[in-house]
Tab-separated table of C-alpha atoms in Angstrom:
chain	number	residue	atom	x	y	z
K	19	VAL	CA	33.315	108.191	-142.368
K	20	HIS	CA	35.557	106.172	-143.805
K	21	GLN	CA	33.857	106.413	-146.996
K	22	ALA	CA	33.895	110.191	-147.409
K	23	LYS	CA	36.528	112.768	-148.147
K	24	GLY	CA	37.795	116.142	-147.777
K	25	ARG	CA	34.863	118.371	-146.621
K	26	ASP	CA	32.326	115.539	-146.847
K	27	GLN	CA	34.392	113.293	-144.826
K	28	ILE	CA	34.668	115.882	-141.937
K	29	ALA	CA	30.843	117.099	-142.139
K	30	ALA	CA	30.306	113.024	-141.874
K	31	SER	CA	32.399	113.408	-138.126
K	32	PHE	CA	30.796	116.378	-137.081
K	33	GLU	CA	27.457	114.692	-137.964
K	34	LEU	CA	28.583	111.437	-135.958
K	35	ASN	CA	29.328	113.708	-132.831
K	36	LYS	CA	26.217	115.263	-133.200
K	37	LYS	CA	24.507	112.036	-133.398
K	38	ILE	CA	26.583	110.834	-130.260
K	39	ASN	CA	25.572	113.595	-128.488
K	40	ASP	CA	21.668	113.784	-129.148
K	41	TYR	CA	21.702	110.169	-128.349
K	42	ILE	CA	23.517	110.460	-124.902
K	43	ALA	CA	21.033	113.142	-124.282
K	44	GLU	CA	17.850	110.991	-124.823
K	45	HIS	CA	19.303	107.756	-123.052
K	46	PRO	CA	21.532	108.956	-120.113
K	47	THR	CA	21.635	105.956	-118.245
K	48	SER	CA	22.622	103.599	-121.517
K	49	GLY	CA	25.446	100.885	-121.246
K	50	ARG	CA	26.594	102.312	-124.620
K	51	ASN	CA	27.374	105.668	-123.434
K	52	GLN	CA	31.223	105.153	-122.568
K	53	ALA	CA	32.040	103.509	-125.444
K	54	LEU	CA	30.199	106.252	-127.358
K	55	THR	CA	31.866	109.069	-125.450
K	56	GLN	CA	35.191	107.512	-126.317
K	57	LEU	CA	34.488	107.233	-129.941
K	58	LYS	CA	33.387	110.978	-130.100
K	59	GLU	CA	36.793	111.889	-128.313
K	60	GLN	CA	38.460	109.683	-130.838
K	61	VAL	CA	37.068	111.822	-133.800
K	62	THR	CA	37.785	115.041	-132.194
K	63	SER	CA	41.555	114.360	-131.542
K	64	ALA	CA	41.430	112.900	-134.963
K	65	LEU	CA	40.050	116.354	-136.344
K	66	PHE	CA	41.537	118.581	-133.990
K	67	ILE	CA	45.763	117.943	-133.872
K	68	GLY	CA	48.648	120.681	-133.755
K	69	LYS	CA	47.857	124.047	-134.932
K	70	MET	CA	44.142	123.213	-135.324
K	71	GLN	CA	43.204	123.203	-131.893
K	72	VAL	CA	43.305	126.637	-131.603
K	73	ALA	CA	40.120	126.617	-133.421
K	74	GLN	CA	38.475	123.486	-131.643
K	75	ALA	CA	35.869	125.383	-129.138
K	76	GLY	CA	34.137	127.584	-131.951
K	77	ILE	CA	34.172	125.184	-134.600
K	78	ASP	CA	32.743	122.547	-132.162
K	79	ALA	CA	29.928	124.572	-130.878
K	80	ILE	CA	28.597	125.238	-134.438
K	81	ALA	CA	29.033	121.582	-135.202
K	82	GLN	CA	26.481	120.944	-132.322
K	83	THR	CA	23.485	122.041	-134.821
K	84	ARG	CA	25.390	122.961	-138.257
K	85	PRO	CA	27.921	120.336	-139.035
K	86	GLU	CA	27.973	120.984	-142.936
K	87	LEU	CA	28.845	125.018	-141.506
K	88	ALA	CA	31.220	123.636	-139.410
K	89	ALA	CA	32.973	121.821	-141.797
K	90	ARG	CA	32.869	124.338	-144.247
K	91	ILE	CA	34.571	126.755	-141.785
K	92	PHE	CA	37.111	123.538	-140.833
K	93	MET	CA	38.615	123.320	-143.981
K	94	VAL	CA	39.012	127.314	-143.873
K	95	ALA	CA	41.048	126.601	-140.507
K	96	ILE	CA	43.368	124.012	-141.898
K	97	GLU	CA	44.426	126.515	-144.864
K	98	GLU	CA	45.071	129.407	-142.050
K	99	ALA	CA	47.210	126.743	-140.004
K	100	ASN	CA	49.111	126.277	-142.953
K	101	GLY	CA	49.545	130.187	-143.377
K	102	LYS	CA	46.895	131.253	-145.392
K	103	HIS	CA	43.731	133.447	-144.687
K	104	VAL	CA	44.843	134.532	-141.066
K	105	GLY	CA	42.041	135.992	-138.752
K	106	LEU	CA	39.481	134.153	-141.566
K	107	THR	CA	38.542	131.582	-139.140
K	108	ASP	CA	37.577	133.520	-136.416
K	109	MET	CA	35.550	135.991	-138.642
K	110	MET	CA	33.990	133.107	-140.131
K	111	VAL	CA	33.124	131.452	-136.650
K	112	ARG	CA	31.532	135.210	-135.552
K	113	TRP	CA	29.633	135.470	-138.699
K	114	ALA	CA	28.140	132.112	-138.280
K	115	ASN	CA	27.108	132.816	-134.732
K	116	GLU	CA	25.730	136.376	-135.314
K	117	ASP	CA	24.246	135.978	-138.926
K	118	PRO	CA	20.674	135.368	-138.606
K	119	TYR	CA	20.642	133.412	-141.935
K	120	LEU	CA	23.182	131.061	-140.720
K	121	ALA	CA	21.166	130.236	-137.705
K	122	PRO	CA	20.252	126.682	-136.663
K	123	LYS	CA	16.895	126.154	-138.727
K	124	HIS	CA	14.653	123.175	-138.325
K	125	GLY	CA	12.738	123.659	-141.492
K	126	TYR	CA	9.707	121.421	-142.829
K	127	LYS	CA	9.523	117.983	-141.234
K	128	GLY	CA	6.623	116.720	-143.217
K	129	GLU	CA	6.319	114.604	-146.172
K	130	THR	CA	7.165	116.061	-149.628
K	131	PRO	CA	4.949	114.822	-152.362
K	132	SER	CA	6.899	113.146	-154.990
K	133	ASP	CA	4.560	114.393	-158.058
K	134	LEU	CA	4.907	118.162	-157.758
K	135	GLY	CA	7.162	118.462	-161.159
K	136	PHE	CA	9.393	120.989	-159.462
K	137	ASP	CA	11.582	121.365	-156.494
K	138	ALA	CA	10.062	122.424	-153.437
K	139	LYS	CA	11.810	125.477	-151.318
K	140	TYR	CA	8.852	126.077	-148.708
K	141	HIS	CA	5.954	123.888	-147.102
K	142	VAL	CA	3.631	126.473	-145.587
K	143	ASP	CA	0.848	125.744	-143.420
K	144	LEU	CA	-1.454	128.399	-144.361
K	145	GLY	CA	-4.005	127.573	-141.645
K	146	GLU	CA	-6.811	130.525	-141.575
K	147	HIS	CA	-5.514	132.210	-144.393
K	148	TYR	CA	-5.832	128.998	-146.581
K	149	ALA	CA	-9.186	130.501	-148.534
K	150	ASP	CA	-7.381	133.909	-149.279
K	151	PHE	CA	-4.443	132.726	-150.650
K	152	LYS	CA	-5.743	130.022	-152.651
K	153	GLN	CA	-8.012	132.396	-154.199
K	154	TRP	CA	-5.387	134.921	-155.514
K	155	LEU	CA	-3.149	131.583	-156.158
K	156	GLU	CA	-5.662	130.096	-158.547
K	157	THR	CA	-5.996	134.019	-160.071
K	158	SER	CA	-2.208	134.096	-160.565
K	159	GLN	CA	-1.981	130.699	-162.227
K	160	SER	CA	-4.864	131.492	-164.561
K	161	ASN	CA	-2.801	134.279	-165.606
K	162	GLY	CA	0.215	132.276	-166.085
K	163	LEU	CA	1.896	133.336	-162.827
K	164	LEU	CA	3.334	131.006	-159.925
K	165	SER	CA	3.117	127.878	-161.753
K	166	LYS	CA	5.366	126.247	-159.287
K	167	ALA	CA	2.859	125.947	-156.258
K	168	THR	CA	0.789	123.103	-155.369
K	169	LEU	CA	-1.932	123.131	-152.587
K	170	ASP	CA	-2.988	120.480	-149.939
K	171	GLU	CA	-6.521	120.883	-149.141
K	172	SER	CA	-6.153	118.186	-146.417
K	173	THR	CA	-3.864	119.960	-144.550
K	174	LYS	CA	-4.085	123.368	-145.849
K	175	THR	CA	-0.521	123.414	-147.178
K	176	VAL	CA	1.094	125.096	-149.818
K	177	HIS	CA	4.452	123.645	-151.539
K	178	LEU	CA	6.307	126.371	-153.080
K	179	GLY	CA	9.159	126.139	-155.667
K	180	TYR	CA	10.272	129.694	-155.642
K	181	SER	CA	12.490	131.367	-152.960
K	182	TYR	CA	11.186	134.584	-150.637
K	183	GLN	CA	13.073	136.762	-153.493
K	184	GLU	CA	11.987	135.323	-156.608
K	185	LEU	CA	8.587	135.685	-154.870
K	186	GLN	CA	9.055	139.182	-154.060
K	187	ASP	CA	10.005	139.980	-157.790
K	188	LEU	CA	6.949	138.529	-158.972
K	189	THR	CA	4.710	140.808	-156.762
K	190	GLY	CA	4.428	143.091	-159.921
K	191	ALA	CA	1.385	141.489	-160.221
K	192	GLU	CA	-1.548	142.269	-158.124
K	193	SER	CA	-2.822	138.593	-157.599
K	194	VAL	CA	0.837	137.719	-156.644
K	195	GLN	CA	1.214	140.360	-154.325
K	196	MET	CA	-1.988	139.346	-152.474
K	197	ALA	CA	-0.482	135.830	-152.724
K	198	PHE	CA	2.383	136.743	-150.842
K	199	TYR	CA	0.680	138.986	-148.467
K	200	PHE	CA	-1.466	135.820	-146.986
K	201	LEU	CA	1.811	133.941	-147.576
K	202	LYS	CA	3.391	136.285	-144.803
K	203	GLU	CA	0.335	136.493	-142.723
K	204	ALA	CA	0.375	132.666	-142.224
K	205	ALA	CA	4.063	132.677	-141.079
K	206	LYS	CA	3.709	135.370	-138.880
K	207	LYS	CA	0.942	133.473	-137.271
K	208	ALA	CA	3.140	130.405	-137.167
K	209	ASP	CA	5.487	132.184	-134.685
K	210	PRO	CA	3.743	135.492	-133.090
K	211	ILE	CA	5.753	136.238	-130.432
K	212	SER	CA	9.694	135.814	-131.680
K	213	GLY	CA	9.460	139.220	-133.551
K	214	ASP	CA	11.275	137.254	-136.877
K	215	SER	CA	10.320	138.710	-140.434
K	216	ALA	CA	8.099	136.336	-142.350
K	217	GLU	CA	11.171	135.693	-144.417
K	218	MET	CA	13.262	134.148	-141.527
K	219	ILE	CA	10.198	132.354	-140.209
K	220	LEU	CA	9.209	130.659	-143.430
K	221	LEU	CA	13.222	129.735	-143.537
K	222	LYS	CA	13.214	128.430	-139.854
K	223	LYS	CA	9.931	126.766	-139.886
K	224	PHE	CA	8.669	125.991	-143.497
K	225	ALA	CA	12.082	125.571	-145.828
K	226	ASP	CA	12.603	122.420	-147.604
K	227	GLN	CA	15.627	120.806	-145.989
K	228	SER	CA	17.205	120.163	-149.494
K	229	TYR	CA	16.754	124.307	-149.874
K	230	LEU	CA	18.300	124.505	-146.111
K	231	SER	CA	21.550	122.817	-146.826
K	232	GLN	CA	21.923	125.097	-150.039
């Protein structure tokens, strides 16, 4: 926290509080909990002083799961406390709570191969759709398309360097359209009861951590 500045320092502070909450939840009888709670209270008191206290509840709730987003809103709240953008903080808190694209997402937790040759955006477990996806991917790649896609036979996973929109934009080619179809079917299979779109499931379950942070 002390090594960071500006928004990075705020994000680090929220991340520290989040880790304290996680530790206490996992170790409720730990002898460290009193000291950790005091540290958390000190960090929170340092952040929310004076006019900033009005924004504390909303920003704190977001910081429990999305420290970086909370830090962005915190910086807006500072400006509002200084008389700028009246009402913008409340609007951003509501936006963060209601917009599904800003909802907490855990993304992909596995290992990312270091030799992909591109920045991966998704790592999708294809499951029973692996063979069909592989067939259409190979057809696409033989035609110079979907070059930023690598299959892992052992885990039936595809590592993709495309956003959902970029894939959609390439579906003028039949082979890409079919590969995209089986990718979406694999996503729906991974979360059959949520009712979320394939795009949202891909973000929630399979997005690369660096891509999520964007």
